[in-house]
Amino acid sequence: MVRVVSAPSPAILPAPVSVRRGAGRPVRLSGAVRIVAPRSLGSEARWLRRILEEGTGWRVEVVDPGDADGRAPTGSAVVLEVAAALRRQSRGRVAGGYRLEVRDGHVRVAGDGPAGVFYGLQTFRQLLPDATLRRASVTTGSGGRPAGAGPVVLEPLVVEDRPRFSWRGAHLDVSRHFMPKTFLLKLVDLLAFHKCNVLHLHLTDDQGWRLPVDRHPLLVEVGAWRRQSSTGHRRERRFDGVPHGGYYTKDDLRELVAFAAERHVTVVPEVDMPGHVVAALAAYPVLGNTHRRLEVGTRWGVYSQVLNLEERTLEFCADIVDELCDLFPSPFVHLGGDECPTTEWARSPKARALMATEGLASVRQLQGWFTKRVAAHVTARGRRVVGWDEILEGPVPDDAVVMSWRGVKGGVEAALAGHDVVMAPEEWLYFDWAYRDDPAEPLAIRGSTPVEKVYSFDPVPPEVPEDRRHHVLGAQCQLWTEYVPTSDRAEYQYFPRLCALAERIWSPSQGASVGDDGVAAYEAFEPRLARHLRRLAALDVNYRPLDGPTPGQSRKWR
Ligand code: ACM
């Protein structure tokens, strides 16, 4: 069976800057495909070979351009290169641009660097039949033997594309519910498929500690497990009586980081402090203000117990930062900093004495004092601090990145003060919220954030003046998991909202000049999204259909 992909409307998502009909002859891909790539693109070429072989059953070989030159072109080729002209164009702009051309038997993917080539290849995948996204070829030959996908004909096409923002991310809370490593790998693949490049892992919180720290082994031995979990909505004050937990080994995390790096995704680790630390206090009560024995948190919400501000606690935090930096090459280290009550410090003679010696006027300022100390350690390790927008209430390093979650206000303020900003406002980008305020939706913390609303979000609020816009690095969605007990459910919460976000952070803003396939308005987006959902189905994503949950996803049947 020959499948012809029509041009120039292949429903690419996120929408490229421009897509147009090309010149020359179509490309016919079948049983044997060559990938021509220089050694510097070996990682991208190997990745392409793996997914093409899996999804098509074709024989795919990777050859060096030196070997390919001079040989009569036999069969079709996918040619990868870093183009100096694209690299020049990208100078001073967000990297990741590419040009994909289908012409005269070849698919040529030129990038401004390896990431650009990789994004061009993600677009190429979307030109192929959906079945090729599967893990094995579904076209069976005689006797049921896999015969590989039949020939695919691609019409001549030119795609020119580049990302709008450098931070295109998704956050995942693995504390409230532990998520298996295989899901993290799948999520990285899905982020890359949508040309996103950051996975922000929220590794620690009151209800579970997931990060192994060799110098302080009880963090996971004790802190990774809770006796039971809240069930139903937390207002109901019911508990399930079932222990829950887990943690990643250092090798699990190294594997994740390496897997992500191959897909041009940075894993940004977060250790939340000085609040949201009950799991750590359960392991080491000496870090607390009362030294009272606590159990790992079982209810959702903000706890009054926070870290004390003693020197040995700061040393403990520095140990964590050190081991975190050894595991995660990310240029960014997230120190949390959100929702830190000051009631314990107000009652603590030691904290009050510290206020006096440091000349702090209010208990609130103690958090800034703490963050400044830990941030100095992060900076000394050559990394940049990221914090939730509460960190703006105290002194932070000039290069700290502020994550604006309580609306966009903190982000605007931070940009005006000269800080880089990642937009993560709850009203648009908290994907633990329900899609709709509807009893058919699965239980969620609150509602509602439909796909249209996510698509309406622009990371640069009008209050940010032109000369400060470069401070907005991009945006990310958040998935807090109090009400997300499984990875299956996590997929439901992310998809298809993440598709909408991906387009808003990759594609040109509304009103900008976009190609004939890339009108950035929801009316134009929705049909493309509907088409894209078939790709997600082939990738085994438990997405929410546009017209509402399936019976299996709905709360009505629970
Ligand atoms: C947050 O939602 N506490 C960052």
Coordinates of C-alpha atoms and ligand atoms in Angstrom, one line a residue:
M1 CA 0.0 0.0 0.0
V2 CA 1.4 3.4 -0.9
R3 CA 0.4 6.2 1.4
V4 CA 0.7 9.6 0.0
V5 CA 1.0 12.4 2.5
S6 CA -0.6 15.5 1.1
A7 CA 1.1 18.8 1.1
P8 CA 1.1 21.6 2.2
S9 CA -1.2 20.8 5.1
P10 CA 0.3 18.0 7.0
A11 CA -1.2 19.3 10.3
I12 CA 2.1 19.8 12.0
L13 CA 1.8 20.5 15.7
P14 CA 3.2 22.8 17.0
A15 CA 2.6 24.9 13.9
P16 CA 5.9 25.8 12.1
V17 CA 6.8 29.3 11.1
S18 CA 6.1 28.4 7.5
V19 CA 5.1 25.4 5.4
R20 CA 4.9 25.6 1.7
R21 CA 4.6 23.3 -1.3
G22 CA 8.1 22.5 -2.6
A23 CA 9.6 21.9 -6.1
G24 CA 11.0 18.8 -7.7
R25 CA 10.0 15.2 -7.4
P26 CA 8.3 13.5 -4.4
V27 CA 10.2 11.3 -2.1
R28 CA 9.4 7.6 -1.9
L29 CA 10.5 5.9 1.3
S30 CA 10.3 2.1 1.5
G31 CA 12.2 -1.0 2.6
A32 CA 15.7 0.5 2.8
V33 CA 16.5 4.0 3.9
R34 CA 19.8 5.7 4.3
I35 CA 20.4 8.4 6.9
V36 CA 23.2 10.6 5.8
A37 CA 24.7 12.4 8.8
P38 CA 28.1 13.7 10.0
R39 CA 29.6 12.3 13.1
S40 CA 28.6 15.4 15.1
L41 CA 24.9 14.4 14.5
G42 CA 25.5 10.8 15.5
S43 CA 23.1 11.0 18.4
E44 CA 20.2 12.4 16.3
A45 CA 20.9 9.9 13.5
R46 CA 20.9 6.9 15.8
W47 CA 17.7 8.1 17.5
L48 CA 16.1 8.5 14.0
R49 CA 17.3 5.0 13.0
R50 CA 15.8 3.4 16.1
I51 CA 12.4 4.9 15.8
L52 CA 12.2 4.4 12.0
E53 CA 13.2 0.8 12.3
E54 CA 10.8 0.2 15.0
G55 CA 7.8 1.9 13.5
T56 CA 8.3 0.8 9.9
G57 CA 10.3 -2.4 9.9
W58 CA 12.5 -0.9 7.2
R59 CA 16.2 -1.5 7.1
V60 CA 17.8 1.8 8.0
E61 CA 21.5 2.5 7.8
V62 CA 23.4 5.6 8.9
V63 CA 26.2 6.8 6.7
D64 CA 28.7 9.6 6.8
P65 CA 28.3 12.3 4.1
G66 CA 31.9 11.5 3.1
D67 CA 30.9 7.9 2.3
A68 CA 27.7 9.0 0.6
D69 CA 29.3 11.5 -1.7
G70 CA 30.3 10.2 -5.0
R71 CA 28.1 7.2 -4.7
A72 CA 25.1 7.1 -7.1
P73 CA 22.1 7.7 -4.9
T74 CA 20.4 4.4 -4.4
G75 CA 17.1 4.5 -2.8
S76 CA 16.0 7.5 -0.7
A77 CA 17.9 9.3 2.0
V78 CA 17.2 11.4 5.0
V79 CA 20.0 13.9 5.0
L80 CA 20.9 15.6 8.3
E81 CA 23.2 18.6 8.6
V82 CA 24.0 21.7 10.6
A83 CA 23.8 24.6 8.3
A84 CA 26.2 27.6 8.8
A85 CA 23.6 30.0 7.4
L86 CA 20.9 28.8 9.9
R87 CA 23.5 29.0 12.7
R88 CA 24.2 32.6 11.7
Q89 CA 20.5 33.4 11.6
S90 CA 20.1 32.0 15.1
R91 CA 22.8 34.1 16.7
G92 CA 21.2 36.2 19.5
R93 CA 18.0 34.3 19.1
V94 CA 16.4 31.2 20.6
A95 CA 18.3 28.2 19.2
G96 CA 16.5 25.2 17.7
G97 CA 15.7 26.4 14.2
Y98 CA 15.6 24.1 11.2
R99 CA 14.7 23.8 7.6
L100 CA 13.1 20.7 6.2
E101 CA 12.9 20.1 2.5
V102 CA 11.3 17.1 0.7
R103 CA 12.6 17.1 -2.8
D104 CA 13.9 14.8 -5.5
G105 CA 14.1 11.6 -3.5
H106 CA 15.6 13.1 -0.4
V107 CA 14.4 14.6 2.9
R108 CA 16.9 17.2 3.9
V109 CA 16.9 18.4 7.5
A110 CA 19.2 21.3 8.2
G111 CA 19.4 22.7 11.7
D112 CA 21.1 25.7 13.4
G113 CA 22.7 23.0 15.6
P114 CA 21.9 19.4 16.7
A115 CA 18.7 20.5 18.6
G116 CA 17.5 22.2 15.4
V117 CA 18.1 19.0 13.4
F118 CA 16.3 17.1 16.1
Y119 CA 13.2 19.3 15.9
G120 CA 13.3 19.0 12.1
L121 CA 13.2 15.2 12.6
Q122 CA 10.2 15.6 14.9
T123 CA 8.4 17.4 12.1
F124 CA 9.5 14.7 9.7
R125 CA 7.9 12.1 11.9
Q126 CA 4.6 14.0 11.7
L127 CA 4.8 13.8 7.9
L128 CA 4.8 10.0 8.0
P129 CA 1.7 7.8 8.5
D130 CA 0.6 7.6 12.2
A131 CA 1.2 3.9 12.2
T132 CA 4.9 4.6 12.0
L133 CA 4.8 6.1 15.4
R134 CA 4.2 2.7 16.9
R135 CA 6.8 0.4 18.5
A136 CA 6.6 -2.2 15.8
S137 CA 5.4 -2.2 12.2
V138 CA 1.7 -3.1 12.0
T139 CA 1.8 -4.0 8.3
T140 CA 1.9 -7.7 8.2
G141 CA 3.0 -9.7 5.2
S142 CA 1.9 -13.2 4.2
G143 CA 1.8 -15.7 7.0
G144 CA 1.5 -12.9 9.5
R145 CA 5.2 -12.0 9.2
P146 CA 5.9 -8.3 9.6
A147 CA 6.7 -7.0 6.2
G148 CA 7.4 -3.4 7.2
A149 CA 5.4 -0.3 6.3
G150 CA 4.6 -0.1 2.6
P151 CA 6.2 2.7 0.6
V152 CA 5.4 6.2 1.8
V153 CA 5.4 9.0 -0.7
L154 CA 6.0 12.5 0.5
E155 CA 5.1 15.4 -1.7
P156 CA 7.7 18.1 -2.2
L157 CA 7.5 20.4 0.8
V158 CA 9.5 23.1 2.5
V159 CA 9.2 23.7 6.3
E160 CA 11.0 26.6 7.9
D161 CA 10.8 26.8 11.6
R162 CA 12.3 28.1 14.8
P163 CA 11.1 28.2 18.5
R164 CA 9.7 31.4 20.0
F165 CA 11.0 30.7 23.6
S166 CA 14.0 28.8 25.0
W167 CA 12.1 27.4 28.0
R168 CA 9.3 25.1 26.8
G169 CA 8.5 22.8 29.7
A170 CA 6.4 20.6 31.8
H171 CA 6.6 20.2 35.6
L172 CA 5.8 16.9 37.3
D173 CA 5.3 16.4 41.0
V174 CA 6.6 12.9 41.9
S175 CA 6.2 13.5 45.6
R176 CA 2.5 13.5 46.1
H177 CA 2.3 10.4 44.0
F178 CA 5.4 8.5 43.0
M179 CA 5.6 8.0 39.2
P180 CA 7.4 5.0 37.7
K181 CA 10.7 5.8 35.9
T182 CA 9.2 4.3 32.7
F183 CA 6.6 7.0 32.7
L184 CA 9.2 9.7 33.1
L185 CA 10.9 8.3 30.0
K186 CA 7.6 8.3 28.1
L187 CA 6.9 11.8 29.2
V188 CA 10.4 13.0 27.9
D189 CA 9.6 11.3 24.6
L190 CA 6.2 13.1 24.4
L191 CA 7.8 16.4 25.4
A192 CA 10.3 16.1 22.6
F193 CA 7.6 15.1 20.2
H194 CA 6.0 18.4 20.9
K195 CA 9.3 20.2 20.7
C196 CA 9.4 21.0 24.4
N197 CA 12.8 21.0 26.1
V198 CA 12.4 21.1 29.9
L199 CA 11.2 18.5 32.4
H200 CA 10.9 20.1 35.8
L201 CA 10.9 17.3 38.4
H202 CA 9.4 18.2 41.7
L203 CA 11.3 15.6 43.7
T204 CA 10.5 16.4 47.3
D205 CA 7.6 17.6 49.3
D206 CA 5.7 17.0 52.6
Q207 CA 4.3 13.7 51.4
G208 CA 7.3 12.0 50.0
W209 CA 11.1 12.3 49.3
R210 CA 12.2 10.7 46.0
L211 CA 15.8 11.8 45.7
P212 CA 18.6 9.6 47.1
V213 CA 21.3 11.5 49.0
D214 CA 24.2 9.3 50.0
R215 CA 25.2 11.5 52.9
H216 CA 21.7 11.4 54.4
P217 CA 20.3 8.0 53.6
L218 CA 17.2 8.3 55.8
L219 CA 15.7 10.9 53.4
V220 CA 14.6 8.0 51.2
E221 CA 14.7 5.1 53.7
V222 CA 12.2 7.0 55.8
G223 CA 11.0 9.9 53.8
A224 CA 10.0 8.0 50.7
W225 CA 7.1 6.2 52.4
R226 CA 3.9 7.4 53.9
R227 CA 1.4 5.4 56.0
Q228 CA -1.6 6.3 53.9
S229 CA -3.0 9.0 51.6
S230 CA -5.9 11.3 51.6
T231 CA -8.7 9.9 49.5
G232 CA -11.6 11.8 47.9
H233 CA -11.3 15.6 48.0
R234 CA -9.2 16.7 51.0
R235 CA -12.2 18.6 52.3
E236 CA -13.7 15.2 53.1
R237 CA -10.9 14.3 55.5
R238 CA -10.9 10.6 54.4
F239 CA -7.8 8.4 54.2
D240 CA -7.2 5.2 52.3
G241 CA -5.2 3.2 54.8
V242 CA -2.8 2.1 52.1
P243 CA 1.0 2.8 52.3
H244 CA 2.4 4.7 49.3
G245 CA 5.8 5.7 48.2
G246 CA 9.0 4.9 46.3
Y247 CA 12.1 6.7 45.2
Y248 CA 14.5 6.7 42.2
T249 CA 18.0 5.3 42.5
K250 CA 20.9 7.5 41.4
D251 CA 21.2 5.2 38.3
D252 CA 17.5 5.7 37.6
L253 CA 18.1 9.5 37.6
R254 CA 21.3 9.2 35.5
E255 CA 19.4 7.1 33.0
L256 CA 16.6 9.7 32.9
V257 CA 19.1 12.5 32.4
A258 CA 20.9 10.7 29.6
F259 CA 17.7 9.7 27.9
A260 CA 16.5 13.3 28.1
A261 CA 19.7 14.7 26.8
E262 CA 19.5 12.5 23.7
R263 CA 16.1 14.2 23.1
H264 CA 17.4 17.7 23.8
V265 CA 15.4 17.8 27.0
T266 CA 16.9 19.3 30.2
V267 CA 15.8 17.7 33.5
V268 CA 15.5 20.6 36.0
P269 CA 15.5 19.1 39.5
E270 CA 13.6 20.8 42.3
V271 CA 14.2 20.3 46.0
D272 CA 11.6 22.4 47.8
M273 CA 12.8 24.3 50.9
P274 CA 12.5 25.7 53.5
G275 CA 8.8 24.8 53.5
H276 CA 7.2 21.6 52.1
V277 CA 9.7 19.5 54.0
V278 CA 7.7 17.2 56.3
A279 CA 9.1 14.1 54.6
A280 CA 12.6 15.3 55.3
L281 CA 11.7 16.2 58.9
A282 CA 10.2 12.7 59.4
A283 CA 13.6 11.3 58.4
Y284 CA 15.7 13.9 60.4
P285 CA 13.7 15.6 63.1
V286 CA 16.9 17.6 64.0
L287 CA 16.2 19.7 60.9
G288 CA 13.0 21.0 62.4
N289 CA 12.1 23.8 64.8
T290 CA 10.7 21.5 67.5
H291 CA 12.7 18.3 67.0
R292 CA 9.3 16.6 67.4
R293 CA 8.9 13.2 65.7
L294 CA 6.7 13.6 62.6
E295 CA 5.4 11.1 60.1
V296 CA 5.6 11.6 56.4
G297 CA 2.6 13.8 55.4
T298 CA -0.6 11.9 54.6
R299 CA -3.0 14.9 54.0
W300 CA -2.7 17.4 51.2
G301 CA -2.2 21.1 51.8
V302 CA 0.4 23.4 53.4
Y303 CA 2.1 22.2 56.6
S304 CA 3.3 24.6 59.3
Q305 CA 6.5 22.6 59.9
V306 CA 9.5 24.1 58.1
L307 CA 13.3 23.8 58.3
N308 CA 15.1 25.4 61.2
L309 CA 17.7 28.0 60.3
E310 CA 20.7 26.5 62.1
E311 CA 24.1 26.2 60.5
R312 CA 24.0 22.4 60.4
T313 CA 20.7 22.6 58.6
L314 CA 22.3 24.9 56.0
E315 CA 25.1 22.4 55.7
F316 CA 22.5 19.6 55.2
C317 CA 20.9 21.6 52.4
A318 CA 24.4 22.2 50.8
D319 CA 25.0 18.4 50.9
I320 CA 21.7 17.9 49.0
V321 CA 22.6 20.6 46.4
D322 CA 26.0 19.0 46.0
E323 CA 24.6 15.5 45.2
L324 CA 21.9 17.1 43.1
C325 CA 24.5 18.9 41.0
D326 CA 26.5 15.7 40.6
L327 CA 23.4 13.9 39.3
F328 CA 21.8 16.6 37.1
P329 CA 23.9 18.6 34.6
S330 CA 21.0 21.1 34.3
P331 CA 22.3 24.7 34.4
F332 CA 19.3 25.3 36.6
V333 CA 18.6 24.1 40.2
H334 CA 15.1 24.7 41.6
L335 CA 15.0 25.5 45.3
G336 CA 11.2 25.7 45.5
G337 CA 10.6 28.4 48.1
D338 CA 6.8 28.4 47.8
E339 CA 4.2 28.5 50.6
C340 CA 6.5 28.7 53.6
P341 CA 4.6 29.5 56.8
T342 CA 6.6 31.4 59.4
T343 CA 4.6 30.4 62.5
E344 CA 7.4 28.1 63.8
W345 CA 10.1 30.7 63.3
A346 CA 8.0 33.3 65.1
R347 CA 7.9 30.9 68.1
S348 CA 11.5 29.8 68.0
P349 CA 14.0 31.6 70.2
K350 CA 16.8 30.6 67.9
A351 CA 15.1 32.0 64.9
R352 CA 14.3 35.3 66.7
A353 CA 17.9 35.5 67.9
L354 CA 19.0 35.1 64.2
M355 CA 16.7 37.9 63.2
A356 CA 18.4 40.1 65.8
T357 CA 21.9 39.3 64.8
E358 CA 21.1 39.7 61.1
G359 CA 19.1 42.9 61.6
L360 CA 16.0 41.5 60.0
A361 CA 12.8 43.5 60.7
S362 CA 10.3 40.7 60.2
V363 CA 10.0 36.9 60.5
R364 CA 9.1 36.9 56.8
Q365 CA 12.6 38.1 56.0
L366 CA 14.1 34.9 57.4
Q367 CA 13.1 33.0 54.3
G368 CA 15.0 35.4 52.1
W369 CA 18.0 35.0 54.5
F370 CA 17.8 31.2 54.1
T371 CA 17.3 31.3 50.4
K372 CA 20.3 33.6 49.9
R373 CA 22.5 31.2 51.8
V374 CA 21.5 28.1 49.9
A375 CA 21.4 30.1 46.6
A376 CA 25.1 31.1 47.2
H377 CA 26.0 27.4 47.3
V378 CA 24.1 26.7 44.1
T379 CA 25.9 29.7 42.4
A380 CA 29.2 28.4 43.7
R381 CA 28.5 25.1 41.9
G382 CA 28.1 27.1 38.7
R383 CA 24.3 26.7 38.5
R384 CA 21.5 29.2 38.3
V385 CA 18.8 29.2 41.0
V386 CA 15.2 28.8 40.1
G387 CA 12.5 29.5 42.6
W388 CA 8.7 30.0 42.8
D389 CA 7.7 33.6 42.8
E390 CA 7.7 33.9 46.6
I391 CA 11.5 34.2 46.4
L392 CA 11.0 37.7 45.1
E393 CA 10.1 38.7 48.6
G394 CA 13.7 38.4 49.7
P395 CA 17.2 38.9 48.2
V396 CA 18.0 36.5 45.3
P397 CA 21.0 36.3 43.0
D398 CA 20.8 38.5 39.9
D399 CA 20.8 35.5 37.7
A400 CA 18.0 33.7 39.6
V401 CA 15.0 32.6 37.5
V402 CA 11.6 33.3 38.9
M403 CA 8.8 30.9 38.2
S404 CA 5.6 32.9 38.2
W405 CA 2.8 30.6 39.6
R406 CA 0.4 33.0 41.4
G407 CA -0.7 34.6 38.2
V408 CA 1.7 36.5 35.9
K409 CA 2.2 39.3 38.4
G410 CA 5.3 37.9 39.9
G411 CA 6.7 37.3 36.5
V412 CA 6.1 40.8 35.4
E413 CA 7.6 42.2 38.6
A414 CA 10.7 39.9 38.2
A415 CA 11.2 40.9 34.5
L416 CA 11.0 44.6 35.5
A417 CA 13.6 43.9 38.2
G418 CA 15.9 42.3 35.6
H419 CA 15.3 38.7 36.4
D420 CA 14.7 36.0 33.9
V421 CA 11.2 34.5 34.3
V422 CA 9.4 31.3 33.4
M423 CA 5.6 31.7 33.3
A424 CA 3.7 29.0 35.1
P425 CA 0.4 30.7 36.2
E426 CA -2.0 28.5 37.9
E427 CA -5.1 29.8 36.2
W428 CA -3.9 28.7 32.7
L429 CA -1.1 26.2 33.3
Y430 CA -1.9 24.1 36.4
F431 CA -2.9 20.9 34.7
D432 CA -4.0 19.3 37.9
W433 CA -7.1 21.5 37.5
A434 CA -10.1 19.8 35.8
Y435 CA -10.7 20.4 32.1
R436 CA -14.3 21.4 33.0
D437 CA -16.4 22.0 36.0
D438 CA -18.4 18.8 35.3
P439 CA -19.1 15.8 37.6
A440 CA -18.1 13.5 34.6
E441 CA -14.5 14.7 35.0
P442 CA -12.3 12.7 37.2
L443 CA -11.8 14.2 40.7
A444 CA -9.4 17.2 40.6
I445 CA -8.1 19.8 43.0
R446 CA -10.3 22.4 41.3
G447 CA -11.6 23.4 37.9
S448 CA -11.6 24.4 35.2
T449 CA -9.0 24.8 32.5
P450 CA -10.2 23.7 29.1
V451 CA -7.8 23.3 26.2
E452 CA -9.1 26.6 24.7
K453 CA -8.0 28.5 27.8
V454 CA -4.5 27.0 27.7
Y455 CA -4.3 28.0 24.0
S456 CA -5.3 31.6 24.9
F457 CA -2.2 32.0 27.2
D458 CA 0.5 34.2 25.9
P459 CA 3.7 34.0 28.0
V460 CA 4.5 37.7 27.5
P461 CA 1.9 39.9 29.3
P462 CA 1.4 43.3 27.8
E463 CA 2.7 44.9 31.1
V464 CA 6.2 43.7 30.2
P465 CA 7.8 46.5 28.2
E466 CA 9.6 45.8 24.9
D467 CA 13.1 46.1 26.4
R468 CA 12.3 43.6 29.1
R469 CA 10.7 40.9 27.0
H470 CA 13.9 39.0 26.6
H471 CA 13.6 38.1 30.3
V472 CA 10.6 35.9 29.6
L473 CA 12.4 32.6 28.9
G474 CA 9.1 30.8 28.2
A475 CA 6.5 28.9 30.0
Q476 CA 5.6 25.5 31.5
C477 CA 2.6 23.5 32.7
Q478 CA 2.5 22.2 36.2
L479 CA 1.2 18.8 37.2
W480 CA 0.8 18.5 41.0
T481 CA -0.3 15.0 41.8
E482 CA -2.4 15.1 44.9
Y483 CA -5.3 14.0 42.8
V484 CA -3.3 12.3 40.1
P485 CA -2.6 8.8 41.6
T486 CA -1.3 7.1 38.4
S487 CA 0.7 7.8 35.3
D488 CA -2.3 7.0 33.2
R489 CA -4.2 9.7 34.9
A490 CA -1.2 12.1 34.5
E491 CA -1.4 11.5 30.8
Y492 CA -5.1 12.5 30.9
Q493 CA -4.3 15.7 32.7
Y494 CA -1.4 16.7 30.4
F495 CA -3.0 15.7 27.0
P496 CA -4.2 17.4 25.0
R497 CA -3.6 20.6 27.1
L498 CA 0.1 20.1 26.6
C499 CA -0.3 20.2 22.8
A500 CA -2.0 23.6 23.1
L501 CA 0.8 24.9 25.4
A502 CA 3.5 23.5 23.1
E503 CA 2.1 25.5 20.3
R504 CA 2.0 28.7 22.3
I505 CA 5.6 28.4 23.4
W506 CA 7.1 27.2 20.1
S507 CA 5.1 28.9 17.4
P508 CA 5.1 32.6 16.5
S509 CA 2.7 34.6 18.6
Q510 CA -0.8 35.4 17.3
G511 CA -0.8 38.1 14.8
A512 CA 2.8 37.4 13.7
S513 CA 3.4 36.4 10.2
V514 CA 2.9 32.6 10.1
G515 CA 2.8 30.2 7.3
D516 CA -0.2 28.9 5.4
D517 CA -0.5 26.0 7.9
G518 CA 0.2 28.0 11.0
V519 CA -2.6 30.4 11.8
A520 CA -2.3 30.7 15.6
A521 CA -5.9 30.9 16.6
Y522 CA -7.9 28.2 18.3
E523 CA -10.3 27.8 15.4
A524 CA -7.4 26.9 13.2
F525 CA -5.7 24.9 16.0
E526 CA -8.6 22.6 16.9
P527 CA -8.9 20.7 13.6
R528 CA -5.1 20.2 13.7
L529 CA -5.3 19.1 17.3
A530 CA -8.1 16.6 16.4
R531 CA -5.9 15.2 13.7
H532 CA -2.9 15.2 16.1
L533 CA -4.8 13.1 18.6
R534 CA -4.6 10.1 16.3
R535 CA -0.8 10.4 16.6
L536 CA -1.2 10.4 20.4
A537 CA -3.4 7.3 20.1
A538 CA -0.6 5.5 18.1
L539 CA 1.8 6.6 20.9
D540 CA -0.5 5.1 23.5
V541 CA -1.3 8.3 25.3
N542 CA -4.3 8.3 27.6
Y543 CA -5.4 11.7 26.3
R544 CA -8.8 13.3 27.1
P545 CA -11.0 13.3 23.9
L546 CA -12.0 16.8 22.9
D547 CA -15.7 16.1 23.7
G548 CA -15.1 14.8 27.2
P549 CA -13.7 11.8 29.1
T550 CA -14.4 8.2 27.9
P551 CA -16.4 6.0 30.2
G552 CA -13.2 4.6 31.5
Q553 CA -11.8 8.0 32.3
S554 CA -14.9 9.5 33.7
R555 CA -15.7 9.7 37.5
K556 CA -19.3 8.8 36.7
W557 CA -18.5 5.1 36.5
R558 CA -16.3 5.0 39.6
Ligands
ACM1 C1 2.8 26.0 44.2 O1 1.8 25.7 43.6 N1 2.8 26.0 45.5 C2 4.0 26.4 43.5

